[in-house]
Short mmCIF file of C-alpha atoms and ligand atoms in Angstrom, two decimals:
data_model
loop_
_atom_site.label_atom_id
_atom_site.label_comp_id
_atom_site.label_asym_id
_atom_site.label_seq_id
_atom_site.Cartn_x
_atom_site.Cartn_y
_atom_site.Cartn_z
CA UNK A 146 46.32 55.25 44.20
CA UNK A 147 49.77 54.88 44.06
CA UNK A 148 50.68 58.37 43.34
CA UNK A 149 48.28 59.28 46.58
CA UNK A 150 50.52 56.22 48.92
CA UNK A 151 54.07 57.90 47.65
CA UNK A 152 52.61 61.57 48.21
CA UNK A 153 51.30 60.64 51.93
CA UNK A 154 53.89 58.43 52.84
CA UNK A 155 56.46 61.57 52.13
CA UNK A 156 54.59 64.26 53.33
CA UNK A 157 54.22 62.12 57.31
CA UNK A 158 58.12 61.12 56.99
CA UNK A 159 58.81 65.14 56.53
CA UNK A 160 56.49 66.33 58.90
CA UNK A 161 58.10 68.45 61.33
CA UNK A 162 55.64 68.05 64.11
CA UNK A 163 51.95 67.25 65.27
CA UNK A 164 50.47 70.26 63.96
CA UNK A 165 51.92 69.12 60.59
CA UNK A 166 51.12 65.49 60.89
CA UNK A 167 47.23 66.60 62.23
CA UNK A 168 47.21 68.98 58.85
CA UNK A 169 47.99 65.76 56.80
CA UNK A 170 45.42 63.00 58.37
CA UNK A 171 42.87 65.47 57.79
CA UNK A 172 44.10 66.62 54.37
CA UNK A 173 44.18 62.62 53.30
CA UNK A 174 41.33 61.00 55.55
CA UNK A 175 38.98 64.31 56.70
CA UNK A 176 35.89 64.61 55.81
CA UNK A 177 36.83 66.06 52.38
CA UNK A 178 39.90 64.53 52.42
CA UNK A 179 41.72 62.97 49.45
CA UNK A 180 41.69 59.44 50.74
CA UNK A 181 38.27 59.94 52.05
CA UNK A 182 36.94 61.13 48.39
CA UNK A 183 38.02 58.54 46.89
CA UNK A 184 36.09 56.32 49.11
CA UNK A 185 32.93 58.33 47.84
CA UNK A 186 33.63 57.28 44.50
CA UNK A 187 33.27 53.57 45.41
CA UNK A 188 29.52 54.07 45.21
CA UNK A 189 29.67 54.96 41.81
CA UNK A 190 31.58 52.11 40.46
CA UNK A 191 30.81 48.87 39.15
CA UNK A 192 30.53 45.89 41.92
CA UNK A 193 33.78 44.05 40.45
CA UNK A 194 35.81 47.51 40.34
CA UNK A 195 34.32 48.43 43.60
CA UNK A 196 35.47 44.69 44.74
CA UNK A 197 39.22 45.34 43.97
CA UNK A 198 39.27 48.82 44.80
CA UNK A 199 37.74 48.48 48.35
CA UNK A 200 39.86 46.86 49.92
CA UNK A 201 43.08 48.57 47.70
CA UNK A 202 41.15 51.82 49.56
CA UNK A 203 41.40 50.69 52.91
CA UNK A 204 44.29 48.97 53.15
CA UNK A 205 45.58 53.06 52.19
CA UNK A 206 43.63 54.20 54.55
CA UNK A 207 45.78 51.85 56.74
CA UNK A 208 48.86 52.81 56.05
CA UNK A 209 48.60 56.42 55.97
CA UNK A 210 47.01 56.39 59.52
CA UNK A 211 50.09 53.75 60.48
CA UNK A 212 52.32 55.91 59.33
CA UNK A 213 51.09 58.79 61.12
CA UNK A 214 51.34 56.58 64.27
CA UNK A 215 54.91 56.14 63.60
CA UNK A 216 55.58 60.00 62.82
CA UNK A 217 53.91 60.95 65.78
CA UNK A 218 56.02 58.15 68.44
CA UNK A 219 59.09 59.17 66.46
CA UNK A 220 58.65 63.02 66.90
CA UNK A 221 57.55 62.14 70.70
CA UNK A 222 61.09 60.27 70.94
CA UNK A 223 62.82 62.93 69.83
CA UNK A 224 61.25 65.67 72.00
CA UNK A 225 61.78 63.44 74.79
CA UNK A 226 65.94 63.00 73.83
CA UNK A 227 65.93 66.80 73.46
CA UNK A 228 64.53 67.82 76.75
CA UNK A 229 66.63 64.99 78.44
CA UNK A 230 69.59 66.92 76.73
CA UNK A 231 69.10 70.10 77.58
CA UNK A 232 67.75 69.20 81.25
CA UNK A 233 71.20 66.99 81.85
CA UNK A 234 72.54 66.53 84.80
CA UNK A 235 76.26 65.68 85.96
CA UNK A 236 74.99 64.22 89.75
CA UNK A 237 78.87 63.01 90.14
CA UNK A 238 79.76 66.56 90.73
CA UNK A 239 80.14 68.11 94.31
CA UNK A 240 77.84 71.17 95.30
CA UNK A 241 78.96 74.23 94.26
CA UNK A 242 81.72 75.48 96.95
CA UNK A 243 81.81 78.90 98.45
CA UNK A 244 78.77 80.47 98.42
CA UNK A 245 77.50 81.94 101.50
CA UNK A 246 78.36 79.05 103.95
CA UNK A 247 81.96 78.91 105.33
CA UNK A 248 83.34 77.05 107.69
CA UNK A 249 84.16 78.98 110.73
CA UNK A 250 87.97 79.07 111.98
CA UNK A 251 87.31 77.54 115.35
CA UNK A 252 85.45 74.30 113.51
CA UNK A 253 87.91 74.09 110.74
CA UNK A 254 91.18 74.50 113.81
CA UNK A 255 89.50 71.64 115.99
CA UNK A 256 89.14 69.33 112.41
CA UNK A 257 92.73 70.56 111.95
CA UNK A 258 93.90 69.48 115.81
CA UNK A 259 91.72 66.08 115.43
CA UNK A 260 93.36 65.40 112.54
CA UNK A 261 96.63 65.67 113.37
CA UNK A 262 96.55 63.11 117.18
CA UNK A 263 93.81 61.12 114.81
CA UNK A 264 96.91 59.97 112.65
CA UNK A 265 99.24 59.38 116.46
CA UNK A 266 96.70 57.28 117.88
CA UNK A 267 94.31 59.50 119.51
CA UNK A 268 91.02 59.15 119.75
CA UNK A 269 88.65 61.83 120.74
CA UNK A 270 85.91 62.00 123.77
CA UNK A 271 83.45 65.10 124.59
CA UNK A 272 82.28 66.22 128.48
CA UNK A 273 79.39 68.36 129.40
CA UNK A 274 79.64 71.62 129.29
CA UNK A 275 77.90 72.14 132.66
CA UNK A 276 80.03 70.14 134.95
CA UNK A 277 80.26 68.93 138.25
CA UNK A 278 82.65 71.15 140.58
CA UNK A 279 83.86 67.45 141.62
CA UNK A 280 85.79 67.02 137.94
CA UNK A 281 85.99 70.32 136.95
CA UNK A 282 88.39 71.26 140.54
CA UNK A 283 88.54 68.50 142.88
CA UNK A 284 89.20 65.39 140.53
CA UNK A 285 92.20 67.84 139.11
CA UNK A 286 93.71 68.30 142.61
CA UNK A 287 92.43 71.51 143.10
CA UNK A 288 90.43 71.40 146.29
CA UNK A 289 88.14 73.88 147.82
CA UNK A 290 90.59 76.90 149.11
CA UNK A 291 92.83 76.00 146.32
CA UNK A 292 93.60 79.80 144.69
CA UNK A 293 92.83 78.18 141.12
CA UNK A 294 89.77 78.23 141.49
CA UNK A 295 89.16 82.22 142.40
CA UNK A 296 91.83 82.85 139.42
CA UNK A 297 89.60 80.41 136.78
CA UNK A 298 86.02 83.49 137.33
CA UNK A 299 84.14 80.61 137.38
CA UNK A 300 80.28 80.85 136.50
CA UNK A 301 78.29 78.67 139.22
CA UNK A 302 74.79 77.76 138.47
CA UNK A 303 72.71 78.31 141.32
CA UNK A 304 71.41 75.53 143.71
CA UNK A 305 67.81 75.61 145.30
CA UNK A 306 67.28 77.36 148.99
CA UNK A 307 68.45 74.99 151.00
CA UNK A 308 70.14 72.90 148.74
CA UNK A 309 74.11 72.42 150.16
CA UNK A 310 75.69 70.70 147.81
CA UNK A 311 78.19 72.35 145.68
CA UNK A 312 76.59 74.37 142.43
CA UNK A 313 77.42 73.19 138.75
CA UNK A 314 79.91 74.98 137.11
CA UNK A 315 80.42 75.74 133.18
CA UNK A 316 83.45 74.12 132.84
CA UNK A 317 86.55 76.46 133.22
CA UNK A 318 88.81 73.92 131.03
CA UNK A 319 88.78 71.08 129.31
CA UNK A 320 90.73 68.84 132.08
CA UNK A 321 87.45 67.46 133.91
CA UNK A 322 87.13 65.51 130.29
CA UNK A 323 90.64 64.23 131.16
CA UNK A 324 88.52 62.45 134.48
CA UNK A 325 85.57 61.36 132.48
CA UNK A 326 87.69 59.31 130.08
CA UNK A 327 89.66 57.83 132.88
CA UNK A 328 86.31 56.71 134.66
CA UNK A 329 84.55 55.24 131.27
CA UNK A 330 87.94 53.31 129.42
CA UNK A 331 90.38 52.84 131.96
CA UNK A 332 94.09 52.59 131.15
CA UNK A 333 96.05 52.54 128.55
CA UNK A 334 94.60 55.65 127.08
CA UNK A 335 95.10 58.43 124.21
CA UNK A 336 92.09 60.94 124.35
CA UNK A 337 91.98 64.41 123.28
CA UNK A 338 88.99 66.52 124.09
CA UNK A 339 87.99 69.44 122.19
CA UNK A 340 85.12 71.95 123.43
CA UNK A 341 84.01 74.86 124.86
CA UNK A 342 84.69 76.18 127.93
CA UNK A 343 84.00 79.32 130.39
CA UNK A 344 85.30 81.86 132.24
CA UNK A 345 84.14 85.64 133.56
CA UNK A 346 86.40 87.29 131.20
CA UNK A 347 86.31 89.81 128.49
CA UNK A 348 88.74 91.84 126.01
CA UNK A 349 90.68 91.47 122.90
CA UNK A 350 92.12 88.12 123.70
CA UNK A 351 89.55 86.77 126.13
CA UNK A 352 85.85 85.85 125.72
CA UNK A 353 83.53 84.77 128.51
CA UNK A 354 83.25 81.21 126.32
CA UNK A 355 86.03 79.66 124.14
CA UNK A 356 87.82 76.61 123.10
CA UNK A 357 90.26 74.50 124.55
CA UNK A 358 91.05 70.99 123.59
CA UNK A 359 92.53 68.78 126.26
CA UNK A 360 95.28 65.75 125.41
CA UNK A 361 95.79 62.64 127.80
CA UNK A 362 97.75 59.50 127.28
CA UNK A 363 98.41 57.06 129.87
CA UNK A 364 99.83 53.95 129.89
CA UNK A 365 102.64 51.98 131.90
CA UNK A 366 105.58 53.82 130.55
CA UNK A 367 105.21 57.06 129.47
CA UNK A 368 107.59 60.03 129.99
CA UNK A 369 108.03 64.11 129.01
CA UNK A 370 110.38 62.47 126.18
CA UNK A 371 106.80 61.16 124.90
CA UNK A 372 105.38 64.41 125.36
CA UNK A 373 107.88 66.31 123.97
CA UNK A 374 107.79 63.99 120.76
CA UNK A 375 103.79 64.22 120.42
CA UNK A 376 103.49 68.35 120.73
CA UNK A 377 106.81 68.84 118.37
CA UNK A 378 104.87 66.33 115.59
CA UNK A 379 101.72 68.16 116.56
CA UNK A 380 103.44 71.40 116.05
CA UNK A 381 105.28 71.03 112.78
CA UNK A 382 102.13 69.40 111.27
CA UNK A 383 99.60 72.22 112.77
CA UNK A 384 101.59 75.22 111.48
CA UNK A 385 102.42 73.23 108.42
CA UNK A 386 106.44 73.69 108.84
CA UNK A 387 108.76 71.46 108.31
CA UNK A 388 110.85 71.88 111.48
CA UNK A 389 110.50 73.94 114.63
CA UNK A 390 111.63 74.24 118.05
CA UNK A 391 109.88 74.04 121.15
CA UNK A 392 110.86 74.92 125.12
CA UNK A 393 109.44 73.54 128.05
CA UNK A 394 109.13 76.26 130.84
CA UNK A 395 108.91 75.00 134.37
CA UNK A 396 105.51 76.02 135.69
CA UNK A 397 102.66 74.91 137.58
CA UNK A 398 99.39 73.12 137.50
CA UNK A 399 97.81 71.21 139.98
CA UNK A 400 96.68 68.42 137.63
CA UNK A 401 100.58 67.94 136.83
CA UNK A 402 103.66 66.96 138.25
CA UNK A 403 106.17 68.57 137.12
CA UNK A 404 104.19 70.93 134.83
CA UNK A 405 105.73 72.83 131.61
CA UNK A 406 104.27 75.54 129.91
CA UNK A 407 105.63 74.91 126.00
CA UNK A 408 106.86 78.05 124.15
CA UNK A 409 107.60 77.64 120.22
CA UNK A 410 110.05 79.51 118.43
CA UNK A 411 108.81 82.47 115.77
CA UNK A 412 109.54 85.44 114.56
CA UNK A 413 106.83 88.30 114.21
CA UNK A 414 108.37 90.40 111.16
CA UNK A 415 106.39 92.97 110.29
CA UNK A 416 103.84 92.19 112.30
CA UNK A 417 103.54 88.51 110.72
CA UNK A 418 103.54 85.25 112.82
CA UNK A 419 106.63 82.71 111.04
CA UNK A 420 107.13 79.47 113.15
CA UNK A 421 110.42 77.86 113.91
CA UNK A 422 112.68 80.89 112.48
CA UNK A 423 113.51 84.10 114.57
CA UNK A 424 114.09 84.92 118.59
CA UNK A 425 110.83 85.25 119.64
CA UNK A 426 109.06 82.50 121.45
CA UNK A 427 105.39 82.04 121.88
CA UNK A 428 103.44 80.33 124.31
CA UNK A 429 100.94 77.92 123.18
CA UNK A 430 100.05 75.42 126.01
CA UNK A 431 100.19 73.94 129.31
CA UNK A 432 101.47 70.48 130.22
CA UNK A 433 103.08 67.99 132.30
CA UNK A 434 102.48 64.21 133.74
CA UNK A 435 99.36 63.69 135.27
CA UNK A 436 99.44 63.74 138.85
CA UNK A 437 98.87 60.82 140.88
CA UNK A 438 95.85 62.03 142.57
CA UNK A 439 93.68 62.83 139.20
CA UNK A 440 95.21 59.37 138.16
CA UNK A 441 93.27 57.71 141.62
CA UNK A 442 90.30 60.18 141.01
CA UNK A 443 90.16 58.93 137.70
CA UNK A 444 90.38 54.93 139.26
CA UNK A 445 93.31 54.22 137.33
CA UNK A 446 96.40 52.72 139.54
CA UNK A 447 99.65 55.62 140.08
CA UNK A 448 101.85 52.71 140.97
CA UNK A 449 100.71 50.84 137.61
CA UNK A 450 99.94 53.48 135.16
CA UNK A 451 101.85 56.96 134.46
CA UNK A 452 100.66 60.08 131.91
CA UNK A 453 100.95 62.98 130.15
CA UNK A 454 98.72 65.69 129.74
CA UNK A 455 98.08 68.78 127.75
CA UNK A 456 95.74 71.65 127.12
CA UNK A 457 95.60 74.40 124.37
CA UNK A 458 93.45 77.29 123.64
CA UNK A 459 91.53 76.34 120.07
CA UNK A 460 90.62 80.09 119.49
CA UNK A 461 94.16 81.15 120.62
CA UNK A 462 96.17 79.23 117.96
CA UNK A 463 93.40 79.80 115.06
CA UNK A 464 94.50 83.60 116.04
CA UNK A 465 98.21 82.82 115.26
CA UNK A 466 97.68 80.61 112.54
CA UNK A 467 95.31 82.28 110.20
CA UNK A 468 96.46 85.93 111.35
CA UNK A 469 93.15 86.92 113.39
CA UNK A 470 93.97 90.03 115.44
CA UNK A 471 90.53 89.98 117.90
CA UNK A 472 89.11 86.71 119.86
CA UNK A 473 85.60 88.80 120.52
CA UNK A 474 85.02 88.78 116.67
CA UNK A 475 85.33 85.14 116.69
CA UNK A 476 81.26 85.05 118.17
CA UNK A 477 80.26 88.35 116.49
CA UNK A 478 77.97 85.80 113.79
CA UNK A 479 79.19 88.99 111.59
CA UNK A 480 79.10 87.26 107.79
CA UNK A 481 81.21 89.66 106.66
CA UNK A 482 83.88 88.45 108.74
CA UNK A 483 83.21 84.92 108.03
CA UNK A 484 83.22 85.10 104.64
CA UNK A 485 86.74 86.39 104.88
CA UNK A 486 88.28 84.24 107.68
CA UNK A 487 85.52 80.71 107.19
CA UNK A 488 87.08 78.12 104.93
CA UNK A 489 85.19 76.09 102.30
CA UNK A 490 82.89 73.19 103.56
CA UNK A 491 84.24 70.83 100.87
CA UNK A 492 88.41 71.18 101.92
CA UNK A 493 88.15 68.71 104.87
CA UNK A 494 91.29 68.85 106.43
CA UNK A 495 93.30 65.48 106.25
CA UNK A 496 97.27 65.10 106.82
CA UNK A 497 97.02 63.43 103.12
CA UNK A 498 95.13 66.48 101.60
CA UNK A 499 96.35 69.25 103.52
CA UNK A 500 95.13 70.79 106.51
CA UNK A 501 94.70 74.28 105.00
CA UNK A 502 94.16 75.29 101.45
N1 DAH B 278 93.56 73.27 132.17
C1 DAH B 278 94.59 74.24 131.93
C2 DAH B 278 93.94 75.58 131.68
O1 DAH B 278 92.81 75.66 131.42
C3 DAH B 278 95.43 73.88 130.76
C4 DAH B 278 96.27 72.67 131.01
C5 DAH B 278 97.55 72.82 131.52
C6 DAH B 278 95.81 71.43 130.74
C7 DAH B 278 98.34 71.72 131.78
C8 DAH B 278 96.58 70.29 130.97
C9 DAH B 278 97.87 70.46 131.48
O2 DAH B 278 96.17 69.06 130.71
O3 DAH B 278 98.63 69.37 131.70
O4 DAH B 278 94.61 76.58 131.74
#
């Protein structure tokens, strides 16, 4: 009986799986089994040898089915650690970058822009898209005959027959924004205001809806010094140079007073846009301090409060910076083109990371 306990025992703690162990129960404890035979031979035995070796035959009996109990948890065990193995998972690691999704140039230039007045102070505020002709032209000092608003190809919605007040208008700019912030948080103030905006245009370098953002900080003493400071950080940081010089053009804007279209120096070797070397100069943006009367139409106090303002084309300097040669392919939704110009969804820009990778 002991030779039969060793042989089982053995055979189970070798078994290599539940086909094997199933082999073995029935080879010991089947019908014909060895174990099982043995029991037979009980009947032919004396009452005192069938008295010891009764219970010596079931307490085998026991064990061997114990230890096929054991066998069979064990090998369960281990199938379980091997699938866990092979089905591992590393959930610390990011999503795979770059596969079809990119970011487009005009997202990844406003995140760039936001960025950058994020880290000066600015915070950033949104405006509808279909605006009121009151802040998109009169709030900005640009009344009903002004010339602006003929030059701007406005798109008007239509009113009802009947209906005489003035039409919405898809905002030509960003500037109404500028009025909207002014009426919701007062002075002091540091907005900028990035979005879309619309005009009746079309060819290489104009589409009938891009992207401006808009800059505005007020408070009691505030000068072009101020503003000068603010676009030469902005510029340096958005074209990733160390230095660079700007000029300040006398112009004209209604919204401003004095106004000053800012030029940057560059150099366009071989066809190649480098900032702050070379005699070239570009123009980037419009500016000036905020005239008194979109200060009053924006219930903030001239005689208290002063400002400077700003507006830039998004698309324009995602053109110059990344080397884009047509606006109109910007809203083509061509893949082709984004996968070549979109950037990856995981390289948030941050001044600490790096804008662009
Ligand atoms: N709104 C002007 C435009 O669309 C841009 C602009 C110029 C905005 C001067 C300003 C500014 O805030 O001060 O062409």
């Amino acid at each position: 009986m002991d030779d039969l306990r060793d042989k089982y025992i053995g055979l189970i703690a070798d078994a290599a799986d539940e086909a094997a162990l199933e082999a073995l129960r029935v080879q010991a404890l089947g019908k014909k089994g060895e174990v099982s035979l043995k029991m037979r031979e009980l009947g032919k035995m004396s009452p005192e040898e069938r008295q010891v070796m009764g219970p010596r035959l079931n307490a085998l009996k026991d064990e061997i089915n114990s230890a096929l109990a054991a066998r069979k948890a064990a090998l369960a065990d281990a199938a379980l650690e091997e699938r866990l193995r092979g089905e591992w998972l590393d959930v610390t690691l990011p999503a795979r970058p770059r596969r079809t999704g990119t970011i487009h140039p005009v997202s990844q230039v406003t995140e760039e822009v936001t960025a950058i007045f994020a880290d000066m102070g600015f915070s950033v505020a949104e405006g509808p898209q279909i605006e009121s002709d009151w802040h998109n032209f009169d709030a900005l000092n640009i009344p009903g005959h002004h010339p602006a608003r003929a030059e701007m190809d406005t798109f008007y919605t239509h009113r009802a027959e009947g209906d005489n007040r003035p039409p919405h208008v898809l905002r030509t700019h960003t500037s109404p924004v500028q009025i909207r912030s002014m009426e919701m948080a007062g002075a002091p103030l540091r907005v900028i205001c990035p979005g879309r905006v619309y005009r009746a245009d079309y060819d290489q370098t104009h589409t009938p809806m891009f992207h401006q953002v808009e800059g505005l900080a007020i408070d009691r003493d505030i000068s072009m010094a101020n503003l000068k400071w603010c676009l030469e950080e902005f510029v340096k940081a958005f074209f990733e140079v160390d230095d660079v010089e700007l000029r300040f053009r006398a112009s004209h804007f209604p919204f401003t007073e004095p106004s000053a279209e800012v030029d940057i120096r560059c150099s366009w070797e071989g066809g190649t846009l480098k900032v702050g070397e070379g005699d070239d100069w570009l123009e980037i943006l419009g500016s000036g301090m905020v005239h008194p009367k979109v200060l009053m139409a924006g219930n903030i106090d001239p005689a208290a409060w002063q400002g400077f303002a700003f507006g830039l084309g998004i698309d324009r300097i995602a053109m110059l910076k990344y080397g884009i040669p047509d606006l109109r392919a910007f809203f083509d939704s061509d893949l082709r083109w984004l996968r070549h110009y979109g950037f990856s969804a995981l390289d948030v820009p941050t001044l600490h990371g790096g804008l662009s990778r």
